[in-house]
mmCIF file of C-alpha atoms and ligand atoms in Angstrom:
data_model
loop_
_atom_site.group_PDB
_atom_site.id
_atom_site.type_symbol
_atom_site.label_atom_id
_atom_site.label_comp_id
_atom_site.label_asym_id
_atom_site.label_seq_id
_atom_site.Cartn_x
_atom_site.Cartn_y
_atom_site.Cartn_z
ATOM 1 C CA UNK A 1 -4.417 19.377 23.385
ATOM 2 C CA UNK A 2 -4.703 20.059 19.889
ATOM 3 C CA UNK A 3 -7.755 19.457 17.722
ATOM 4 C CA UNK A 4 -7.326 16.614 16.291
ATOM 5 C CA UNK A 5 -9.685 17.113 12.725
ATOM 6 C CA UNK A 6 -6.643 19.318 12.015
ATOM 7 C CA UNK A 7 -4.006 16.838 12.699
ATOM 8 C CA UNK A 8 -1.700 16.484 9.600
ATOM 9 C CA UNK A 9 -2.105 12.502 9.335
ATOM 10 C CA UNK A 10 -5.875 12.807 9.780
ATOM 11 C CA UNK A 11 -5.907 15.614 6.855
ATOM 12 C CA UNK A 12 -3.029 13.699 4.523
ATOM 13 C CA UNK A 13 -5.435 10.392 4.957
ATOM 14 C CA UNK A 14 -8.620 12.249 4.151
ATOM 15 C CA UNK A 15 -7.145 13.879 1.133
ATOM 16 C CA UNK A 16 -5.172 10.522 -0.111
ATOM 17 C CA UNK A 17 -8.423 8.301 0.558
ATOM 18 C CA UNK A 18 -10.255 11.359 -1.692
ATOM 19 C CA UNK A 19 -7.802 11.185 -4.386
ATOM 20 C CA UNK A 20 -7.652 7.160 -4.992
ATOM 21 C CA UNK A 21 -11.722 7.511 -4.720
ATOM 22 C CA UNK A 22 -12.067 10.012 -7.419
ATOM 23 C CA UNK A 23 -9.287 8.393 -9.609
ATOM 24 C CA UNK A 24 -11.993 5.108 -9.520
ATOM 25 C CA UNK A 25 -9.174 3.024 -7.427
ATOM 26 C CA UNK A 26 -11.155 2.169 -4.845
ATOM 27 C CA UNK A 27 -15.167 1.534 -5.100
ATOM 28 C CA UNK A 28 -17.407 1.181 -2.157
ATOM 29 C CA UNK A 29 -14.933 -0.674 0.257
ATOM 30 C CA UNK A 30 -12.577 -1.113 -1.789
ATOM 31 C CA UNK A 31 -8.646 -1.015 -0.693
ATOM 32 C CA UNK A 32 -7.304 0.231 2.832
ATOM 33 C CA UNK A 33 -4.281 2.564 3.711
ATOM 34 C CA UNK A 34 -2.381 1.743 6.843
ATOM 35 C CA UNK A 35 -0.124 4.930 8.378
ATOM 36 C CA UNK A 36 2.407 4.749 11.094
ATOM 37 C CA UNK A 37 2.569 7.932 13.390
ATOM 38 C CA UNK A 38 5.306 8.369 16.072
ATOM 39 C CA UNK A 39 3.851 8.636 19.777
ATOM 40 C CA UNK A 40 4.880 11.874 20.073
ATOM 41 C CA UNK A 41 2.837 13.688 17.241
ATOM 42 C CA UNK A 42 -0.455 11.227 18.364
ATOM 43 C CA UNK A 43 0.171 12.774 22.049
ATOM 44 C CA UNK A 44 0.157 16.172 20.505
ATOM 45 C CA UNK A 45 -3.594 15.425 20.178
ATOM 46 C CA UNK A 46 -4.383 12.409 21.974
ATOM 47 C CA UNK A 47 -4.647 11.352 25.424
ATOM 48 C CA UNK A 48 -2.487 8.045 24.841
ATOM 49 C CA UNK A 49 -3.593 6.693 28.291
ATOM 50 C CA UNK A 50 -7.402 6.848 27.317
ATOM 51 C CA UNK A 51 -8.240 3.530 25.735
ATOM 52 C CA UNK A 52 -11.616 3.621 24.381
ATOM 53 C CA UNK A 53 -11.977 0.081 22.963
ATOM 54 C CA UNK A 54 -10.174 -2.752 22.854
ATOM 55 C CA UNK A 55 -10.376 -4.541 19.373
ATOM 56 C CA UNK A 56 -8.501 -8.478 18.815
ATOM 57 C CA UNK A 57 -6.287 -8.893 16.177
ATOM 58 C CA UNK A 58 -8.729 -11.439 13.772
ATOM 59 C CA UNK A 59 -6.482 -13.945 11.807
ATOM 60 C CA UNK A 60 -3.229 -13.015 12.961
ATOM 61 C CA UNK A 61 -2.979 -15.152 16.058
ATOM 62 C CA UNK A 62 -1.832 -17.869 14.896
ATOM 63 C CA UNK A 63 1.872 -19.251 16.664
ATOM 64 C CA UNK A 64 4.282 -18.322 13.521
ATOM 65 C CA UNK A 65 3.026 -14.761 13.189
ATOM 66 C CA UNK A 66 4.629 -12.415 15.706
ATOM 67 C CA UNK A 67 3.929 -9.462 15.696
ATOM 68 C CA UNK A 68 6.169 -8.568 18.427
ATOM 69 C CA UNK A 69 8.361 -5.784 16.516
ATOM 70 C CA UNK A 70 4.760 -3.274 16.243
ATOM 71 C CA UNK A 71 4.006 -3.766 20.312
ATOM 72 C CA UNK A 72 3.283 0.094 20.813
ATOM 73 C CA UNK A 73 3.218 0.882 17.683
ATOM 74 C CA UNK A 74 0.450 3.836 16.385
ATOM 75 C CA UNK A 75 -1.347 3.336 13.213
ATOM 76 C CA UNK A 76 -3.976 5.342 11.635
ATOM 77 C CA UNK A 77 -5.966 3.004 9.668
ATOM 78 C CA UNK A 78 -9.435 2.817 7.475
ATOM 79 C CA UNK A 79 -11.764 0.838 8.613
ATOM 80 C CA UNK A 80 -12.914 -2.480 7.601
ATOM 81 C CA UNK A 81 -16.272 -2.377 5.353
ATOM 82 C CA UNK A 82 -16.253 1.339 5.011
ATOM 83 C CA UNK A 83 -16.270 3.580 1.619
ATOM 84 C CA UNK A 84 -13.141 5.301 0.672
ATOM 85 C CA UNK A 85 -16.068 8.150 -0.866
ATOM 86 C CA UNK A 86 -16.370 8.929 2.538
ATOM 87 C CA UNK A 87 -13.910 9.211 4.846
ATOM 88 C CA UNK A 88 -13.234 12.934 3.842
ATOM 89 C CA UNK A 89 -16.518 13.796 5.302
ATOM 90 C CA UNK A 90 -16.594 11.619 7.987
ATOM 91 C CA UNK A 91 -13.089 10.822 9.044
ATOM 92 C CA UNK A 92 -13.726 9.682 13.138
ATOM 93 C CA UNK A 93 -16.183 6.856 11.939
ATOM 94 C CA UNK A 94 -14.257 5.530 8.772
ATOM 95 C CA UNK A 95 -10.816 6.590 10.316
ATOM 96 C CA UNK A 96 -8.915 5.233 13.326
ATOM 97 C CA UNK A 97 -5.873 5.446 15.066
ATOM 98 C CA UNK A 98 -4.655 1.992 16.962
ATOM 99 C CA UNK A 99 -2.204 1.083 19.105
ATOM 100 C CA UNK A 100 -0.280 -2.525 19.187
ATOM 101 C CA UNK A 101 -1.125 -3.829 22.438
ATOM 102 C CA UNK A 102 1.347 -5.094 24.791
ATOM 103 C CA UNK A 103 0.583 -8.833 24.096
ATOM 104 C CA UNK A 104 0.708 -8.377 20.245
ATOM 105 C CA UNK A 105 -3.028 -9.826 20.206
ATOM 106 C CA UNK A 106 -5.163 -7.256 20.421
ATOM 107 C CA UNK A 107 -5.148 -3.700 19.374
ATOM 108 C CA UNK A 108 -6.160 -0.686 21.331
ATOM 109 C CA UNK A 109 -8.498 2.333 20.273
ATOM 110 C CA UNK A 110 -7.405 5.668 21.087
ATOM 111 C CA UNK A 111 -9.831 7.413 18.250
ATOM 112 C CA UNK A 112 -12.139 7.152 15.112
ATOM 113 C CA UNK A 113 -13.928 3.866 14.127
ATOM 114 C CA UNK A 114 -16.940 6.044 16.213
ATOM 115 C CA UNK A 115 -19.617 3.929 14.891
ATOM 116 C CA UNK A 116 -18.510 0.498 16.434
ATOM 117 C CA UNK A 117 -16.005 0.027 13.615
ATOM 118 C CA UNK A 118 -12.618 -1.739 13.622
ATOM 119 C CA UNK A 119 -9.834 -1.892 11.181
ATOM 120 C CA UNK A 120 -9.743 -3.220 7.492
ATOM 121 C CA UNK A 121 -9.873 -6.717 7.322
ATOM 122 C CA UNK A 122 -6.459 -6.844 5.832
ATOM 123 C CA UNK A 123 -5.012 -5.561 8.621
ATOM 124 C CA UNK A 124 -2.494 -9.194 9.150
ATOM 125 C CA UNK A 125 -1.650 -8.443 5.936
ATOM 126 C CA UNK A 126 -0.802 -4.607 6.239
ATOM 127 C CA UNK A 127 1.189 -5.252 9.633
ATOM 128 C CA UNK A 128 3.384 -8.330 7.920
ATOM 129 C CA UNK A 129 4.139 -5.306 5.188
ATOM 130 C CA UNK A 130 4.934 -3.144 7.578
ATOM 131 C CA UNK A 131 7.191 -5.448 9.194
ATOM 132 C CA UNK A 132 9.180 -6.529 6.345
ATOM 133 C CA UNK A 133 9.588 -3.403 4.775
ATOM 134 C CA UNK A 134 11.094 -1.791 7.857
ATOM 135 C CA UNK A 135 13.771 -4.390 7.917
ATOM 136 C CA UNK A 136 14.370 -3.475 4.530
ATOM 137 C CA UNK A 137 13.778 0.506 5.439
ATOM 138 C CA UNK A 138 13.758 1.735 8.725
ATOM 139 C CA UNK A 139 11.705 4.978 7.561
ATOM 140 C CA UNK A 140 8.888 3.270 6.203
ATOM 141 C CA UNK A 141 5.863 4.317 7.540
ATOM 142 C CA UNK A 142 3.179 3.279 5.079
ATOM 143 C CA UNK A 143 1.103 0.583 3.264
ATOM 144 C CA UNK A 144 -1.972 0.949 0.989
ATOM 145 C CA UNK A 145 -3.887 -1.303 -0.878
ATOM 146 C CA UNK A 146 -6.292 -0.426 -3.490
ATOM 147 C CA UNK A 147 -7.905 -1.360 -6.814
ATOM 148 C CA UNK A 148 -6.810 0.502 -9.505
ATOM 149 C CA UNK A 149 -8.857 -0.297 -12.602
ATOM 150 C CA UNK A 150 -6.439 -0.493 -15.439
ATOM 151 C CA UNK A 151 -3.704 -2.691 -12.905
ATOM 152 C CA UNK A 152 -6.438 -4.944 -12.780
ATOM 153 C CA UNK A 153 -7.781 -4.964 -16.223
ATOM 154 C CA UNK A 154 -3.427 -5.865 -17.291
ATOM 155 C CA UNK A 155 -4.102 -8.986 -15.004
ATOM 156 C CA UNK A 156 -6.818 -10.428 -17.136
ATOM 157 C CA UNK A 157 -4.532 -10.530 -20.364
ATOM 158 C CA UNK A 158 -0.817 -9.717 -19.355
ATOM 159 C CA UNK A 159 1.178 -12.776 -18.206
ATOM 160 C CA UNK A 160 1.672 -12.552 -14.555
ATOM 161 C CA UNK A 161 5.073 -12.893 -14.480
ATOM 162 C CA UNK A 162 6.869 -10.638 -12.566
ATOM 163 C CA UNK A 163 9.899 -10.288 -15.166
ATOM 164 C CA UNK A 164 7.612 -9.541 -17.940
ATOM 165 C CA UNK A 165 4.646 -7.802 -16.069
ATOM 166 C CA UNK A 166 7.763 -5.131 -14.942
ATOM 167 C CA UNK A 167 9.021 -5.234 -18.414
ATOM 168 C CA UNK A 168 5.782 -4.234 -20.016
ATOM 169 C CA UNK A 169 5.403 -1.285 -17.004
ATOM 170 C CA UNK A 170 8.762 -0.009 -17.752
ATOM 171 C CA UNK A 171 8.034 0.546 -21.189
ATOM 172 C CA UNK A 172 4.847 2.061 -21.204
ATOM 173 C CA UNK A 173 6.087 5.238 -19.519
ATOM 174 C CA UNK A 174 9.406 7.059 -19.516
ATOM 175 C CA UNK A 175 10.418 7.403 -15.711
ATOM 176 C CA UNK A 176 8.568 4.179 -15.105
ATOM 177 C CA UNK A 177 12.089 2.495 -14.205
ATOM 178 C CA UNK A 178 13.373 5.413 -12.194
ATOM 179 C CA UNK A 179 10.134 5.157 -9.653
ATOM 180 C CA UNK A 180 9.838 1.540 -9.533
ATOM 181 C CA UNK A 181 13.496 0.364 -10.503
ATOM 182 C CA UNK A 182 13.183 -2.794 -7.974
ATOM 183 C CA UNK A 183 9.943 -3.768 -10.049
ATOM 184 C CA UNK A 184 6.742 -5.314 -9.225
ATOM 185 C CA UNK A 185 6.621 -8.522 -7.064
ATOM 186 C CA UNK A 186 3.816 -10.074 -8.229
ATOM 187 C CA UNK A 187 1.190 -12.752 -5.940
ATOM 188 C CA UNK A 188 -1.836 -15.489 -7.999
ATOM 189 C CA UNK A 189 -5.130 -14.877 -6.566
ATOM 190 C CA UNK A 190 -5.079 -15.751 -3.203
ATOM 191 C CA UNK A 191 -8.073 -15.425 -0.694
ATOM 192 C CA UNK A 192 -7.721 -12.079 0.883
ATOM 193 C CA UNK A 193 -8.132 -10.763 4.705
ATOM 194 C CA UNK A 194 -6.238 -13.953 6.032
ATOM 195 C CA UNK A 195 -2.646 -14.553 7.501
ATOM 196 C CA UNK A 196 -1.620 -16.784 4.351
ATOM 197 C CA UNK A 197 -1.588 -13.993 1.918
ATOM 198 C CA UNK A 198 -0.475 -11.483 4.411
ATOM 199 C CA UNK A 199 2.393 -13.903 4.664
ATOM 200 C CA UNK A 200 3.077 -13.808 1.225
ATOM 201 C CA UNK A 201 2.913 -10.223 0.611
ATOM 202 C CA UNK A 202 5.566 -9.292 3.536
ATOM 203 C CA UNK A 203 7.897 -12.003 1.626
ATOM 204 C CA UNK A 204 7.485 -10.276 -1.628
ATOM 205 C CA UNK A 205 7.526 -6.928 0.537
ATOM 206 C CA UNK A 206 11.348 -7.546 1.388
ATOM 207 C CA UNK A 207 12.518 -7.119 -2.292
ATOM 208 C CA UNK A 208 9.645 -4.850 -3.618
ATOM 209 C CA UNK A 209 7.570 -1.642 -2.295
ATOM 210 C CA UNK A 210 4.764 -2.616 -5.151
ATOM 211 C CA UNK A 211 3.143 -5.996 -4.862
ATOM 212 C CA UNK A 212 0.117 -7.197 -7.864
ATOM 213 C CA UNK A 213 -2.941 -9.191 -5.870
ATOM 214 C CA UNK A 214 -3.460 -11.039 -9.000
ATOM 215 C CA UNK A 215 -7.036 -10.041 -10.337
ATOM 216 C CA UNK A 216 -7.694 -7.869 -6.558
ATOM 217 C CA UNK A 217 -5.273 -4.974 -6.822
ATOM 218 C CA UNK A 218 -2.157 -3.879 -5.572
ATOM 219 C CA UNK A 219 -0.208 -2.984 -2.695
ATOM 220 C CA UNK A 220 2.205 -0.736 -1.851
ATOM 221 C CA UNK A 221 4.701 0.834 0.723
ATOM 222 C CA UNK A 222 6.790 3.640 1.469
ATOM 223 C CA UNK A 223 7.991 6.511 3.688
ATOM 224 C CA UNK A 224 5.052 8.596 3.627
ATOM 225 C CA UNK A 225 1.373 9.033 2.059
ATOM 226 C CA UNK A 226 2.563 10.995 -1.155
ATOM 227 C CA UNK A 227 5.484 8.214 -2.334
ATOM 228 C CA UNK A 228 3.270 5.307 -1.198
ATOM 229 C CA UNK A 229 0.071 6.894 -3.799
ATOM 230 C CA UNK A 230 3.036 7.965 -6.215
ATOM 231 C CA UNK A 231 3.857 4.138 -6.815
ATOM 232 C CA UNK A 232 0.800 3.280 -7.256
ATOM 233 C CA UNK A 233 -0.231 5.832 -9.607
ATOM 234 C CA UNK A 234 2.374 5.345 -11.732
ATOM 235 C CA UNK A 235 1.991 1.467 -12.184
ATOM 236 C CA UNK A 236 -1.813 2.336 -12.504
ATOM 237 C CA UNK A 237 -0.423 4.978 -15.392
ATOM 238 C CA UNK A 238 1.608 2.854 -17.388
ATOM 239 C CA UNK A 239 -1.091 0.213 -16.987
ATOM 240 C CA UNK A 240 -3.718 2.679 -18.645
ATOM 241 C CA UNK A 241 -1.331 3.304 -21.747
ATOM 242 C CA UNK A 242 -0.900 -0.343 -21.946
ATOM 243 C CA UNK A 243 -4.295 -1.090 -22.081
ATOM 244 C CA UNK A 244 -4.782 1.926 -24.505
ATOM 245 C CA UNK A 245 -2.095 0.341 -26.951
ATOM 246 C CA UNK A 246 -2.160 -3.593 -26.375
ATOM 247 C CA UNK A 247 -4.603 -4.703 -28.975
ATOM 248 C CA UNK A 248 -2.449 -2.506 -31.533
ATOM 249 C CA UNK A 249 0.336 -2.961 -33.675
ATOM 250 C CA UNK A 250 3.214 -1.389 -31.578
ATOM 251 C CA UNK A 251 5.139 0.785 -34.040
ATOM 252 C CA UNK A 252 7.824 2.312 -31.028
ATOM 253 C CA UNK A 253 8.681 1.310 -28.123
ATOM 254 C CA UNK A 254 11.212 2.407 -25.346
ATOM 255 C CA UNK A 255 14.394 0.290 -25.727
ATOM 256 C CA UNK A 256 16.186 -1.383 -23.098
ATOM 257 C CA UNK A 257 19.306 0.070 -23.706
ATOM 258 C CA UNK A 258 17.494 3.448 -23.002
ATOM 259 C CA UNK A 259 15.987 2.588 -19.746
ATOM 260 C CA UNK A 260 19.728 1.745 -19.099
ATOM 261 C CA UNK A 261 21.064 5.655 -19.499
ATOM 262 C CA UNK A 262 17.605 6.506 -17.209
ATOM 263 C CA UNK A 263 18.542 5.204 -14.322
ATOM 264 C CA UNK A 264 22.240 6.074 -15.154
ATOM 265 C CA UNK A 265 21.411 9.339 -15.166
ATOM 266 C CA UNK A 266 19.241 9.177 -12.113
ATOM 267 C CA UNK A 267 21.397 6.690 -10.289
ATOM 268 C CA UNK A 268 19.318 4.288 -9.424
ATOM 269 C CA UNK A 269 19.460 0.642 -8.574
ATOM 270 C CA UNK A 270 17.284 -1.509 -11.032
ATOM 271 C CA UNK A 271 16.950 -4.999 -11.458
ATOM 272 C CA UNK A 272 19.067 -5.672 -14.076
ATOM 273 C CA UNK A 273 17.272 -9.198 -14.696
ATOM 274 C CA UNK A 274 14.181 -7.769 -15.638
ATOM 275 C CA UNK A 275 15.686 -6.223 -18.821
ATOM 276 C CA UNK A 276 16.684 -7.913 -22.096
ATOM 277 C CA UNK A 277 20.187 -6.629 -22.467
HETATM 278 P P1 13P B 1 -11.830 -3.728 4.030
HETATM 279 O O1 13P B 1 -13.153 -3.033 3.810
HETATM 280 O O2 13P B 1 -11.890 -4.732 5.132
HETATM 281 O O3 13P B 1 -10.709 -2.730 4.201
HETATM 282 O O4 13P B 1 -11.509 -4.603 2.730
HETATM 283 C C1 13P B 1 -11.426 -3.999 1.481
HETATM 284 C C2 13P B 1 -10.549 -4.735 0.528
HETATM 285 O O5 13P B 1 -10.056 -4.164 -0.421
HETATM 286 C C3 13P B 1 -10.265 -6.161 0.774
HETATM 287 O O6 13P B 1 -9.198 -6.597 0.010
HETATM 288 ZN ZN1 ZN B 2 -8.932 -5.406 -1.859
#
């Protein structure tokens, strides 16, 4: 059995939790990052047999969620309550890797959480994601949620409408459309860690990988760590440059008509609707 401190999930969630920490994304508790592994790389380093803890599935029990699809599914997850700061140094108490129990209630513990932990409390909410955006793409694999700061500060004086809210994103940086040409779906503030805006998300999840918590954060999804943080970062970097230009007078901007040979060129599908042709 291999060591698992030098797994490539363990290291790829150490190093992405580092990165959204240092970029200011995710204070104290702040956000949670959800990773699907395939049974045979956890059995590389796991023995899949040895259950250490049992853990129920809080809020997501109720009769019109099934979670039926994930049944023996492997997830390495944060935990709930701890700091993104340190999970590099400490990934078997702030780290764990789950699998969906047989009766899609519970979840079992095959590593991490070493303290007595369990996984973040948006953990309905990251499974719903999950689920919808594997209907939509069977190779997704991954779902994080943070709080970037200038995504946030847009919320407070940007319209949250996702038309507009896309608009404004598109412009702000040049490839903008090409990473995100589906857009943003965008949710009001809803209270978070329960089944309703878990819910919510996985029905904006089927038409878009990036999802605004209005005044919370963001989620997103994709096919591994890198695209997943990619989205993110560039919503969060076309946020900053709005926020850095939206109290002056706007002298250029990028026309429509130009985002139109972009994802031409690229060869992309973009929602159309969200431009002002
Ligand atoms: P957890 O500590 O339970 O992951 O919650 C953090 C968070 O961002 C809630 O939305
Ligand atoms: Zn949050």
């Amino acid at each position: 059995m291999k060591d698992i401190m030098t797994a490539p999930f363990v290291r790829e969630m150490c190093a992405t939790a580092a990165n959204m920490y240092r970029l200011g994304w995710d204070e104290r508790n702040g956000g949670n990052i959800s990773y699907m592994l395939d049974e045979k790389e956890v059995k590389e380093y796991l023995d899949i047999d040895n259950v250490i803890r049992d853990i129920p599935l809080m809020g997501v029990n109720e009769v019109d969620f099934d979670i039926t699809p994930l049944i023996g599914k492997y997830f390495i997850v944060t935990g709930t309550g701890k700091y993104f700061k340190n999970v590099e140094g400490d990934p078997e108490t702030n780290l764990g890797i789950v699998r969906i129990g047989k009766d899609g209630k519970h979840i079992e513990l095959l590593w991490g959480f070493k303290d007595g932990g369990r996984p973040t409390s948006e953990f309905p909410a990251h499974m719903m994601s999950h689920m919808a955006r594997l209907k939509v793409d069977p190779e997704n694999r991954v779902v994080i949620h943070s709080h970037p700061t200038n995504t946030l500060a847009m919320n407070f004086v940007h319209e949250l409408d996702e038309k507009k809210f896309t608009h404004t994103l598109w412009e702000m940086c040049t490839e903008c459309i090409v990473v995100f040409p589906e857009g943003v779906g965008i949710l009001p503030w809803m209270l978070c860690g329960t089944s309703e805006i878990g819910k919510a998300t996985a029905k904006k999840m089927e038409e878009f990988r990036l999802v605004v918590w209005a005044m919370h954060g963001i989620y997103g999804a994709g096919k591994t760590l890198d695209e997943t943080f990619g989205l993110i970062e560039t919503v969060e970097k076309a946020a900053q440059i709005y926020m850095l230009i939206c109290n002056r007078p706007r002298v250029n901007t990028i026309k429509d008509e130009d985002m139109v040979k972009l994802v031409e060129l690229f060869g992309v599908k973009y929602r159309k609707d969200f431009l002002d042709l």
